[in-house]
Tab-separated table of C-alpha atoms in Angstrom:
chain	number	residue	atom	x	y	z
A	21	UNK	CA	0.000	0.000	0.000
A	22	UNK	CA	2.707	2.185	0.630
A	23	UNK	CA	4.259	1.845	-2.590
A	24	UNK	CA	0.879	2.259	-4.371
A	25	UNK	CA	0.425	5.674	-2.177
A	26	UNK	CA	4.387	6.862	-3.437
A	27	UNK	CA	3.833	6.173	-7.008
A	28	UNK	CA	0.799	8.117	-7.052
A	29	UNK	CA	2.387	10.943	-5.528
A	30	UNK	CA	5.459	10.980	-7.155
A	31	UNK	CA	3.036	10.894	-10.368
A	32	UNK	CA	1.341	13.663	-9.566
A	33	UNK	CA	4.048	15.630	-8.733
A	34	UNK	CA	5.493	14.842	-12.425
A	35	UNK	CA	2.061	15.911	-13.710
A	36	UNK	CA	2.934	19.449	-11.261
A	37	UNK	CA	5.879	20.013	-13.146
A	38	UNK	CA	4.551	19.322	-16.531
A	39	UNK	CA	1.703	21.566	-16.036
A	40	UNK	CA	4.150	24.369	-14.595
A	41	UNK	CA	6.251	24.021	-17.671
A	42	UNK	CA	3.537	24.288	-20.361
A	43	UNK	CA	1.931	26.737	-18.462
A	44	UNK	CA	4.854	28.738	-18.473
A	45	UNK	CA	5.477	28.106	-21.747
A	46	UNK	CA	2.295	29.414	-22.692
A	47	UNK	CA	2.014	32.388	-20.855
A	48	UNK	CA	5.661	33.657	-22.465
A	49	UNK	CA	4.355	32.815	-26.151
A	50	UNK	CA	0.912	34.648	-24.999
A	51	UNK	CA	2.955	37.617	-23.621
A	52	UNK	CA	4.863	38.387	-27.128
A	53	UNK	CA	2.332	38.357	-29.370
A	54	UNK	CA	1.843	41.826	-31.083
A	55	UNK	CA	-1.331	43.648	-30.785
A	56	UNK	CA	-1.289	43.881	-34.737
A	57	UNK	CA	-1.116	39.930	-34.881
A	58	UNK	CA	-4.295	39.711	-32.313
A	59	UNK	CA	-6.695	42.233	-34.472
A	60	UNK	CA	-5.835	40.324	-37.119
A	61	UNK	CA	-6.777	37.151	-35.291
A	62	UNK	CA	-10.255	39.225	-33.690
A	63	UNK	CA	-11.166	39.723	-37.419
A	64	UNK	CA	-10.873	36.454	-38.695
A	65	UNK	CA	-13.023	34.887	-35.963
A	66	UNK	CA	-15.513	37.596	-36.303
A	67	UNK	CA	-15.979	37.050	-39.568
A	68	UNK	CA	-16.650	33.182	-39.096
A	69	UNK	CA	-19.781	31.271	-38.744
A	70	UNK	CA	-19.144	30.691	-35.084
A	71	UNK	CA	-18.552	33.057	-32.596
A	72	UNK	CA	-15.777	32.774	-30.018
A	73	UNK	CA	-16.215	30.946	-27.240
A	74	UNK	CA	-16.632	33.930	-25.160
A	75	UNK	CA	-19.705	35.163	-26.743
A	76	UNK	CA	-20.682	31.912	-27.089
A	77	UNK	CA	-21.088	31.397	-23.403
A	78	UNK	CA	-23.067	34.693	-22.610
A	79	UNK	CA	-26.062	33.913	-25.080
A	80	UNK	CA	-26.209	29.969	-23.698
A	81	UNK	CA	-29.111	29.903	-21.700
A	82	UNK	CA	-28.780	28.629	-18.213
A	83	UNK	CA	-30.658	25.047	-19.029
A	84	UNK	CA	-29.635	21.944	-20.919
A	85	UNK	CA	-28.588	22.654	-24.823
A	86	UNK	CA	-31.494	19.861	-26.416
A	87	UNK	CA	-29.664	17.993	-29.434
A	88	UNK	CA	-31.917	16.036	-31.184
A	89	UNK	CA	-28.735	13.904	-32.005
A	90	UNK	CA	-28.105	12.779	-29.433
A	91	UNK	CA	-31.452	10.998	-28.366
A	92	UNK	CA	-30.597	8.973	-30.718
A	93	UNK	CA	-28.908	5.431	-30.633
A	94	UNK	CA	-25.114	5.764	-31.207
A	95	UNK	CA	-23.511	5.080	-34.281
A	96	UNK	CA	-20.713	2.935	-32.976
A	97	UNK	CA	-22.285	-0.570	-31.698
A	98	UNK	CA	-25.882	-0.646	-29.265
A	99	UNK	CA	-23.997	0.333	-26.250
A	100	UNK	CA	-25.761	3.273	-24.730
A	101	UNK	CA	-22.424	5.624	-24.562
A	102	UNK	CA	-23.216	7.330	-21.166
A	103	UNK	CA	-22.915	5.455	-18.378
A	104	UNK	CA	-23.654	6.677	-14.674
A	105	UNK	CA	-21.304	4.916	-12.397
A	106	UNK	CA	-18.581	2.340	-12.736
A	107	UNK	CA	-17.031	0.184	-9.474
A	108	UNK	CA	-14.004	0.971	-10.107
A	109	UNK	CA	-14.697	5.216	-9.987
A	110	UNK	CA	-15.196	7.086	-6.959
A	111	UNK	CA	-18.736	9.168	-6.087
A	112	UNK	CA	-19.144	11.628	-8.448
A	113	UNK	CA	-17.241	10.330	-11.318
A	114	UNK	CA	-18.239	8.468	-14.375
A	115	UNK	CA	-16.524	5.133	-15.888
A	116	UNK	CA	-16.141	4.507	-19.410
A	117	UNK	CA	-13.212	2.088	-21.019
A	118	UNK	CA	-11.607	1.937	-17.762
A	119	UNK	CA	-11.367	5.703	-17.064
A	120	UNK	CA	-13.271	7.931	-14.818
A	121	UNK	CA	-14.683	10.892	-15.652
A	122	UNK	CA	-15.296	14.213	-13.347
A	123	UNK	CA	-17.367	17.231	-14.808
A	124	UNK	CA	-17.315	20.302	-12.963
A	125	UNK	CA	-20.052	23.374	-13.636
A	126	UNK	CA	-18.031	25.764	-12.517
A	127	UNK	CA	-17.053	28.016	-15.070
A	128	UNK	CA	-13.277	28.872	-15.351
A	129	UNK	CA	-10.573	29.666	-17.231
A	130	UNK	CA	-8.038	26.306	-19.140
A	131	UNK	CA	-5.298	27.013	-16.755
A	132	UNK	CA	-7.076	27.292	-13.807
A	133	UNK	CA	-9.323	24.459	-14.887
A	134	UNK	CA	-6.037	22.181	-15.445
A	135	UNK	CA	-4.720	23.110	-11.653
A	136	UNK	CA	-7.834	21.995	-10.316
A	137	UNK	CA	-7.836	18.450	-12.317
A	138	UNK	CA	-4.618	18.213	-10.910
A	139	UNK	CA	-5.642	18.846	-7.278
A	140	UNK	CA	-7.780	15.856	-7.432
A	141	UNK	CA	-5.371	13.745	-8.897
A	142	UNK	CA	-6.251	13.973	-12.368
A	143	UNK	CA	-5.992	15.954	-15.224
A	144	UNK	CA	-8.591	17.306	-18.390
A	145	UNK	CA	-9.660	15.161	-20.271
A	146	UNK	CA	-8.764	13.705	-23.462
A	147	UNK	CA	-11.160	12.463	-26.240
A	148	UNK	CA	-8.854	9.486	-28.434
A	149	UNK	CA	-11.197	8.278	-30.546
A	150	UNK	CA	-15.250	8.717	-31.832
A	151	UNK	CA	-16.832	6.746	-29.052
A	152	UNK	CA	-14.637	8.381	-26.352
A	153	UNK	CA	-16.034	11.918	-27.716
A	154	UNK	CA	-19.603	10.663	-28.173
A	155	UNK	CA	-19.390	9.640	-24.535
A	156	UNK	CA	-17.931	13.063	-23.032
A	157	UNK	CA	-20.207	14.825	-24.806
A	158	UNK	CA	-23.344	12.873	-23.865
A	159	UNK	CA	-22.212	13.289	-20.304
A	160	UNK	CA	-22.180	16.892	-20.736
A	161	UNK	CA	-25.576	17.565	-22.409
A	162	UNK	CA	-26.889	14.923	-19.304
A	163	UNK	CA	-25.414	16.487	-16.550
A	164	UNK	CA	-24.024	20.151	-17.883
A	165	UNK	CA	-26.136	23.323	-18.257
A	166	UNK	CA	-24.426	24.512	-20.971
A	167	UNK	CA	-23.135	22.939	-24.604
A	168	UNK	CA	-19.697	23.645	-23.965
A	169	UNK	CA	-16.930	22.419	-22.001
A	170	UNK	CA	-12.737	22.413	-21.566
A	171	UNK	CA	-10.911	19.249	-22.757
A	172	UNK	CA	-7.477	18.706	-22.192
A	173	UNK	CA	-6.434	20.136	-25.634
A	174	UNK	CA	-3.518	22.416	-25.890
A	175	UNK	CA	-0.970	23.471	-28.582
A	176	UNK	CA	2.321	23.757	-27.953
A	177	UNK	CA	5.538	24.283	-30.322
A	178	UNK	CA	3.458	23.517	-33.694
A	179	UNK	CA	1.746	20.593	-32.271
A	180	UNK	CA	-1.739	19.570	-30.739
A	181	UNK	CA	-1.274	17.183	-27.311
A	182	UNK	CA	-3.516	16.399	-24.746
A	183	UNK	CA	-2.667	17.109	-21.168
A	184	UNK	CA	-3.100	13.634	-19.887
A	185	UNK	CA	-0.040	12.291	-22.040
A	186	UNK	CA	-2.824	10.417	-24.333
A	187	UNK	CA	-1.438	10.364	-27.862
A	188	UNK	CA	-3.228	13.005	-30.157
A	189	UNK	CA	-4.535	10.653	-33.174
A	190	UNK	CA	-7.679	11.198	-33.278
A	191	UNK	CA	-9.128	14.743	-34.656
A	192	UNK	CA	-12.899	16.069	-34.743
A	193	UNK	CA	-12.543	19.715	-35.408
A	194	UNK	CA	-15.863	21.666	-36.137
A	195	UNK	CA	-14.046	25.001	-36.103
A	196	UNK	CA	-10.659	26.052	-35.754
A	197	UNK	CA	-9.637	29.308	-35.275
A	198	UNK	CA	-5.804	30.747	-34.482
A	199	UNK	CA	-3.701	28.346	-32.376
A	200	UNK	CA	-1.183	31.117	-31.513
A	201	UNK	CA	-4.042	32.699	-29.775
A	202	UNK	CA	-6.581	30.119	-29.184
A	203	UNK	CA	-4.192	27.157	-27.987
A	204	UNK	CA	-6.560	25.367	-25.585
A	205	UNK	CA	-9.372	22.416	-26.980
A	206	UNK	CA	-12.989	22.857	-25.733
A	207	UNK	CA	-15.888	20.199	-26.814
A	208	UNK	CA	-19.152	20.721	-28.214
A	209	UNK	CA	-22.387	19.009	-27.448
A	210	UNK	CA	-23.493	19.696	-30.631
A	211	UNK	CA	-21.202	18.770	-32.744
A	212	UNK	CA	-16.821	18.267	-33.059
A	213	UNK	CA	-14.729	20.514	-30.999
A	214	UNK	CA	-13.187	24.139	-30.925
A	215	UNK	CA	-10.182	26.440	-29.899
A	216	UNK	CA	-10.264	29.347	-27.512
A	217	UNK	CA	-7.976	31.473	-25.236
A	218	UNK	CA	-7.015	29.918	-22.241
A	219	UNK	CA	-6.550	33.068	-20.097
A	220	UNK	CA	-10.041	34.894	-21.181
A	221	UNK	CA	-12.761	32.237	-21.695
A	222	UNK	CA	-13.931	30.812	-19.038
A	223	UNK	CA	-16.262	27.376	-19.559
A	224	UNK	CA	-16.985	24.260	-17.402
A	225	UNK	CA	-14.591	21.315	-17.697
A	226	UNK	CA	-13.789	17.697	-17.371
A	227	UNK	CA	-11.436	15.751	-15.414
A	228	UNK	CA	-10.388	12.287	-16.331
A	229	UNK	CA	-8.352	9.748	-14.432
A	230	UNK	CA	-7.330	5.946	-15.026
A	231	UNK	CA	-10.153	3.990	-12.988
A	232	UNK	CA	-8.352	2.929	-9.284
């Protein structure tokens, strides 16, 4: 038990230092950009079908998004993708393929979101393949009030990795808008997922750990 108990701290602690390092990382590329480089970025997204995630957020009503979608059976096999509890996960989480999932309400900011995954011995989640997604975002439209929701998503030196250490293979992109400025992943109920700031928007999130 004992060396159970040290692994898991001495992997969290790894999973400390990682986070510090891409944080820090991130908040020196966010700190050079030029103002010139950002308008041009603000105009772009305007301009696009979707809005940013920020204005997103402030015209989602306070209730469940309804997706006719996703009443639906899933596309990948009969089994029902959501699943309430799993013996293996503790209260409050969900189990699916031998993970556990925790979704917090609370709206906050990527970073923030990320410490506080951390402080519970986990980390945001990743989505690796179609039934994974389906799953994360069922659980959000069950249990969420809103449509959106931080994943574990972020770019880093020309390439897109998930926070966990999951491999990133699998892509569902609905939108995408500048990853020099929009660097962090957040899912959509309603359809594949989107980039955003990770200082400025502020959404609820997902945790995800390996099941005990």
């Amino acid at each position: 038990m004992q060396k159970s108990e040290a692994l898991g701290t001495l992997e969290t602690n790894i999973m400390r230092v990682l986070t510090v390092s891409v944080l820090l990382f991130m908040v020196l590329a966010h700190s050079v950009e030029s103002e010139e480089a950002q308008a041009e970025v603000n105009v772009a997204v305007n301009g696009d079908v979707d809005p940013p995630a920020e204005e997103i957020v402030e015209t989602i009503p306070d209730v469940p998004v309804q997706n006719p979608s996703l009443t639906e059976s899933p596309e990948l096999g009969d089994e029902t993708p959501f699943t309430r509890s799993l013996g293996q996960c503790p209260f409050g989480w969900n189990g699916h393929q031998a993970r556990c999932y925790h979704y917090v309400n609370d709206h906050d900011t990527w970073i923030n979101a990320q410490q506080y995954c951390i402080g519970i011995g986990a980390n945001l989640a990743s989505a690796r393949n179609p039934r994974e997604y389906k799953f994360l975002q069922d659980m959000v439209h069950e249990i969420g009030r809103t449509s959106l929701s931080w994943l574990g998503g972020f770019y880093l030196q020309n390439t897109w990795l998930w926070m966990d250490g999951e491999g990133f293979y699998y892509s569902n992109w609905h939108s995408q808008s500048s990853a020099s400025s929009s660097p962090c992943l957040y899912l959509r109920t309603t359809g594949g997922w989107s980039n955003s700031n990770c200082y400025s928007t502020r959404l609820p999130f997902i945790c995800v750990k390996r099941t005990c």
